[in-house]
Amino acid sequence: MFRTIDDFVTAWNLEVEITETLFRQITDQALNQKSYDDGRAMNQLVWHIAASVPEILNRAGMELNELDGDAEAPTRADELRIAYSKTAEQAVKQVSGKWLDSDLESVVGMYGEQWTKGKVLTVLLLHQTHHRGQLTVLMRQAGLIVTGVYGPAKEEWSLMGLTAAK
């Protein structure tokens, strides 16, 4: 749970950087990758990550430009990256421009429950992290390079002259 807006902004900017680094590895050819027949394709998952940012924050009283999460996901990786980057930038501007530290204890209705705004920001961040983990699996299945998230990826160990953990 965040105690200050600055704490959220710092964490959000770090997580956005990690997400964008992964997104830069995605190719148009890999966007149809699924882990199982009825699962989301990679482009649908990335679109969901991007569309969820305004969806979650707008429920909490923000005014971000909506992305239609139910619409067909773009089929070009650069379109997906741009959509995510725009919503991520809007998120930090809206939160830091509209909420004060004292607002983080204020309660808002979210998905049939009552959450503090601090919890909204925590869930926003964790939701992205959850789906980013799914994305790395799809990326591996598609043969894409997976960059390190909270530590080096398998390929990055060798660049450091080390053996990857088993």
mmCIF file of C-alpha atoms in Angstrom:
data_model
loop_
_atom_site.group_PDB
_atom_site.id
_atom_site.type_symbol
_atom_site.label_atom_id
_atom_site.label_comp_id
_atom_site.label_asym_id
_atom_site.label_seq_id
_atom_site.Cartn_x
_atom_site.Cartn_y
_atom_site.Cartn_z
ATOM 1 C CA MET A 1 0.000 0.000 0.000
ATOM 2 C CA PHE A 2 1.338 3.396 -0.919
ATOM 3 C CA ARG A 3 1.657 6.072 1.765
ATOM 4 C CA THR A 4 2.606 8.955 -0.541
ATOM 5 C CA ILE A 5 1.940 9.897 -4.141
ATOM 6 C CA ASP A 6 5.692 10.226 -4.686
ATOM 7 C CA ASP A 7 6.150 6.618 -3.582
ATOM 8 C CA PHE A 8 3.592 5.531 -6.171
ATOM 9 C CA VAL A 9 5.158 7.657 -8.919
ATOM 10 C CA THR A 10 8.600 6.206 -8.208
ATOM 11 C CA ALA A 11 7.299 2.628 -8.231
ATOM 12 C CA TRP A 12 5.053 3.220 -11.251
ATOM 13 C CA ASN A 13 7.845 4.737 -13.340
ATOM 14 C CA LEU A 14 10.106 1.762 -12.565
ATOM 15 C CA GLU A 15 7.378 -0.739 -13.465
ATOM 16 C CA VAL A 16 6.515 1.129 -16.661
ATOM 17 C CA GLU A 17 10.169 1.030 -17.693
ATOM 18 C CA ILE A 18 10.277 -2.751 -17.102
ATOM 19 C CA THR A 19 7.032 -3.260 -19.021
ATOM 20 C CA GLU A 20 8.142 -1.115 -21.950
ATOM 21 C CA THR A 21 11.461 -2.976 -22.114
ATOM 22 C CA LEU A 22 9.570 -6.248 -22.498
ATOM 23 C CA PHE A 23 7.156 -4.747 -25.004
ATOM 24 C CA ARG A 24 10.076 -3.623 -27.198
ATOM 25 C CA GLN A 25 11.017 -7.293 -27.668
ATOM 26 C CA ILE A 26 7.611 -8.203 -29.117
ATOM 27 C CA THR A 27 7.361 -8.645 -32.871
ATOM 28 C CA ASP A 28 4.299 -8.451 -35.078
ATOM 29 C CA GLN A 29 4.822 -12.110 -35.995
ATOM 30 C CA ALA A 30 4.619 -13.214 -32.342
ATOM 31 C CA LEU A 31 1.391 -11.410 -31.471
ATOM 32 C CA ASN A 32 -0.824 -14.450 -32.107
ATOM 33 C CA GLN A 33 1.077 -16.600 -29.583
ATOM 34 C CA LYS A 34 -1.201 -18.294 -27.039
ATOM 35 C CA SER A 35 -0.394 -20.669 -24.207
ATOM 36 C CA TYR A 36 -3.540 -22.721 -24.865
ATOM 37 C CA ASP A 37 -6.337 -22.735 -27.452
ATOM 38 C CA ASP A 38 -8.838 -20.602 -25.534
ATOM 39 C CA GLY A 39 -6.204 -18.350 -23.963
ATOM 40 C CA ARG A 40 -5.473 -14.762 -24.815
ATOM 41 C CA ALA A 41 -3.129 -14.161 -27.691
ATOM 42 C CA MET A 42 -0.113 -12.004 -26.905
ATOM 43 C CA ASN A 43 -1.665 -8.958 -28.602
ATOM 44 C CA GLN A 44 -4.836 -9.383 -26.517
ATOM 45 C CA LEU A 45 -2.804 -9.632 -23.319
ATOM 46 C CA VAL A 46 -0.764 -6.509 -24.091
ATOM 47 C CA TRP A 47 -3.975 -4.670 -25.041
ATOM 48 C CA HIS A 48 -5.526 -5.749 -21.737
ATOM 49 C CA ILE A 49 -2.526 -4.415 -19.813
ATOM 50 C CA ALA A 50 -2.804 -1.056 -21.616
ATOM 51 C CA ALA A 51 -6.608 -0.803 -21.394
ATOM 52 C CA SER A 52 -6.698 -1.722 -17.712
ATOM 53 C CA VAL A 53 -4.745 1.358 -16.661
ATOM 54 C CA PRO A 54 -7.482 3.878 -17.538
ATOM 55 C CA GLU A 55 -10.236 1.398 -16.691
ATOM 56 C CA ILE A 56 -9.018 0.961 -13.114
ATOM 57 C CA LEU A 57 -8.097 4.593 -12.492
ATOM 58 C CA ASN A 58 -11.284 5.984 -14.019
ATOM 59 C CA ARG A 59 -13.341 3.830 -11.654
ATOM 60 C CA ALA A 60 -11.474 5.614 -8.866
ATOM 61 C CA GLY A 61 -12.363 9.076 -10.181
ATOM 62 C CA MET A 62 -9.615 9.837 -12.683
ATOM 63 C CA GLU A 63 -10.225 11.017 -16.236
ATOM 64 C CA LEU A 64 -7.847 9.096 -18.464
ATOM 65 C CA ASN A 65 -8.596 8.497 -22.128
ATOM 66 C CA GLU A 66 -10.286 5.118 -22.278
ATOM 67 C CA LEU A 67 -9.091 2.244 -24.415
ATOM 68 C CA ASP A 68 -11.809 -0.245 -25.279
ATOM 69 C CA GLY A 69 -10.499 -3.384 -23.659
ATOM 70 C CA ASP A 70 -13.222 -5.414 -25.359
ATOM 71 C CA ALA A 71 -12.310 -4.154 -28.831
ATOM 72 C CA GLU A 72 -10.131 -6.127 -31.190
ATOM 73 C CA ALA A 73 -6.537 -5.709 -30.079
ATOM 74 C CA PRO A 74 -4.179 -4.046 -32.546
ATOM 75 C CA THR A 75 -2.163 -6.446 -34.675
ATOM 76 C CA ARG A 76 0.992 -4.362 -34.767
ATOM 77 C CA ALA A 77 3.405 -4.404 -31.857
ATOM 78 C CA ASP A 78 4.267 -0.722 -32.186
ATOM 79 C CA GLU A 79 0.583 0.265 -31.890
ATOM 80 C CA LEU A 80 0.320 -1.723 -28.672
ATOM 81 C CA ARG A 81 3.491 -0.164 -27.248
ATOM 82 C CA ILE A 82 2.278 3.345 -28.075
ATOM 83 C CA ALA A 83 -1.142 2.720 -26.523
ATOM 84 C CA TYR A 84 0.459 1.442 -23.327
ATOM 85 C CA SER A 85 2.974 4.288 -23.122
ATOM 86 C CA LYS A 86 0.240 6.881 -23.501
ATOM 87 C CA THR A 87 -1.956 5.381 -20.779
ATOM 88 C CA ALA A 88 1.009 4.884 -18.454
ATOM 89 C CA GLU A 89 2.014 8.523 -18.884
ATOM 90 C CA GLN A 90 -1.558 9.704 -18.335
ATOM 91 C CA ALA A 91 -1.740 7.625 -15.166
ATOM 92 C CA VAL A 92 1.216 9.275 -13.503
ATOM 93 C CA LYS A 93 0.080 12.751 -14.564
ATOM 94 C CA GLN A 94 -3.465 12.200 -13.308
ATOM 95 C CA VAL A 95 -2.503 10.632 -9.989
ATOM 96 C CA SER A 96 0.204 13.165 -9.191
ATOM 97 C CA GLY A 97 -1.939 16.062 -10.425
ATOM 98 C CA LYS A 98 -5.254 15.171 -8.785
ATOM 99 C CA TRP A 99 -4.546 13.242 -5.599
ATOM 100 C CA LEU A 100 -2.745 14.345 -2.477
ATOM 101 C CA ASP A 101 -1.028 12.061 -0.006
ATOM 102 C CA SER A 102 -4.018 12.477 2.304
ATOM 103 C CA ASP A 103 -6.333 11.158 -0.456
ATOM 104 C CA LEU A 104 -4.713 7.731 -0.322
ATOM 105 C CA GLU A 105 -6.815 6.837 2.727
ATOM 106 C CA SER A 106 -10.049 7.976 1.042
ATOM 107 C CA VAL A 107 -12.379 5.146 0.089
ATOM 108 C CA VAL A 108 -13.879 4.597 -3.373
ATOM 109 C CA GLY A 109 -16.185 1.939 -4.747
ATOM 110 C CA MET A 110 -14.228 -0.579 -6.810
ATOM 111 C CA TYR A 111 -15.659 -3.744 -8.322
ATOM 112 C CA GLY A 112 -18.387 -4.105 -5.711
ATOM 113 C CA GLU A 113 -16.028 -3.393 -2.812
ATOM 114 C CA GLN A 114 -14.731 -0.360 -0.952
ATOM 115 C CA TRP A 115 -11.015 0.288 -1.480
ATOM 116 C CA THR A 116 -8.763 3.057 -0.297
ATOM 117 C CA LYS A 117 -7.176 4.998 -3.128
ATOM 118 C CA GLY A 118 -3.852 3.654 -1.883
ATOM 119 C CA LYS A 119 -5.149 0.133 -2.498
ATOM 120 C CA VAL A 120 -6.323 1.171 -5.976
ATOM 121 C CA LEU A 121 -2.771 2.199 -6.840
ATOM 122 C CA THR A 122 -1.348 -0.993 -5.360
ATOM 123 C CA VAL A 123 -3.789 -3.163 -7.313
ATOM 124 C CA LEU A 124 -3.065 -1.184 -10.493
ATOM 125 C CA LEU A 125 0.618 -1.949 -10.143
ATOM 126 C CA LEU A 126 0.159 -5.598 -9.133
ATOM 127 C CA HIS A 127 -2.366 -6.210 -11.916
ATOM 128 C CA GLN A 128 0.200 -5.099 -14.464
ATOM 129 C CA THR A 129 2.884 -7.232 -12.823
ATOM 130 C CA HIS A 130 0.612 -10.287 -12.842
ATOM 131 C CA HIS A 131 -0.071 -10.000 -16.570
ATOM 132 C CA ARG A 132 3.537 -9.141 -17.353
ATOM 133 C CA GLY A 133 4.462 -12.528 -15.877
ATOM 134 C CA GLN A 134 1.995 -14.199 -18.237
ATOM 135 C CA LEU A 135 3.489 -12.207 -21.084
ATOM 136 C CA THR A 136 7.008 -13.487 -20.407
ATOM 137 C CA VAL A 137 5.738 -17.071 -20.780
ATOM 138 C CA LEU A 138 4.135 -16.246 -24.132
ATOM 139 C CA MET A 139 7.307 -14.486 -25.213
ATOM 140 C CA ARG A 140 9.411 -17.557 -24.396
ATOM 141 C CA GLN A 141 6.988 -19.803 -26.262
ATOM 142 C CA ALA A 142 7.234 -17.486 -29.282
ATOM 143 C CA GLY A 143 11.035 -17.586 -29.193
ATOM 144 C CA LEU A 144 11.405 -13.926 -28.265
ATOM 145 C CA ILE A 145 14.104 -12.501 -26.031
ATOM 146 C CA VAL A 146 12.846 -12.054 -22.485
ATOM 147 C CA THR A 147 14.665 -9.319 -20.639
ATOM 148 C CA GLY A 148 15.221 -9.406 -16.897
ATOM 149 C CA VAL A 149 12.438 -8.056 -14.760
ATOM 150 C CA TYR A 150 13.549 -8.175 -11.117
ATOM 151 C CA GLY A 151 16.861 -9.772 -11.915
ATOM 152 C CA PRO A 152 18.687 -11.087 -14.950
ATOM 153 C CA ALA A 153 16.906 -13.318 -17.445
ATOM 154 C CA LYS A 154 18.563 -16.569 -18.513
ATOM 155 C CA GLU A 155 20.273 -14.933 -21.499
ATOM 156 C CA GLU A 156 21.554 -12.019 -19.437
ATOM 157 C CA TRP A 157 23.474 -14.279 -17.040
ATOM 158 C CA SER A 158 25.803 -15.342 -19.843
ATOM 159 C CA LEU A 159 26.406 -11.721 -20.820
ATOM 160 C CA MET A 160 27.696 -11.218 -17.276
ATOM 161 C CA GLY A 161 29.988 -14.237 -17.612
ATOM 162 C CA LEU A 162 27.858 -16.272 -15.194
ATOM 163 C CA THR A 163 25.902 -19.493 -15.429
ATOM 164 C CA ALA A 164 22.133 -19.160 -15.242
ATOM 165 C CA ALA A 165 20.435 -20.781 -12.268
ATOM 166 C CA LYS A 166 18.765 -24.114 -12.954
#
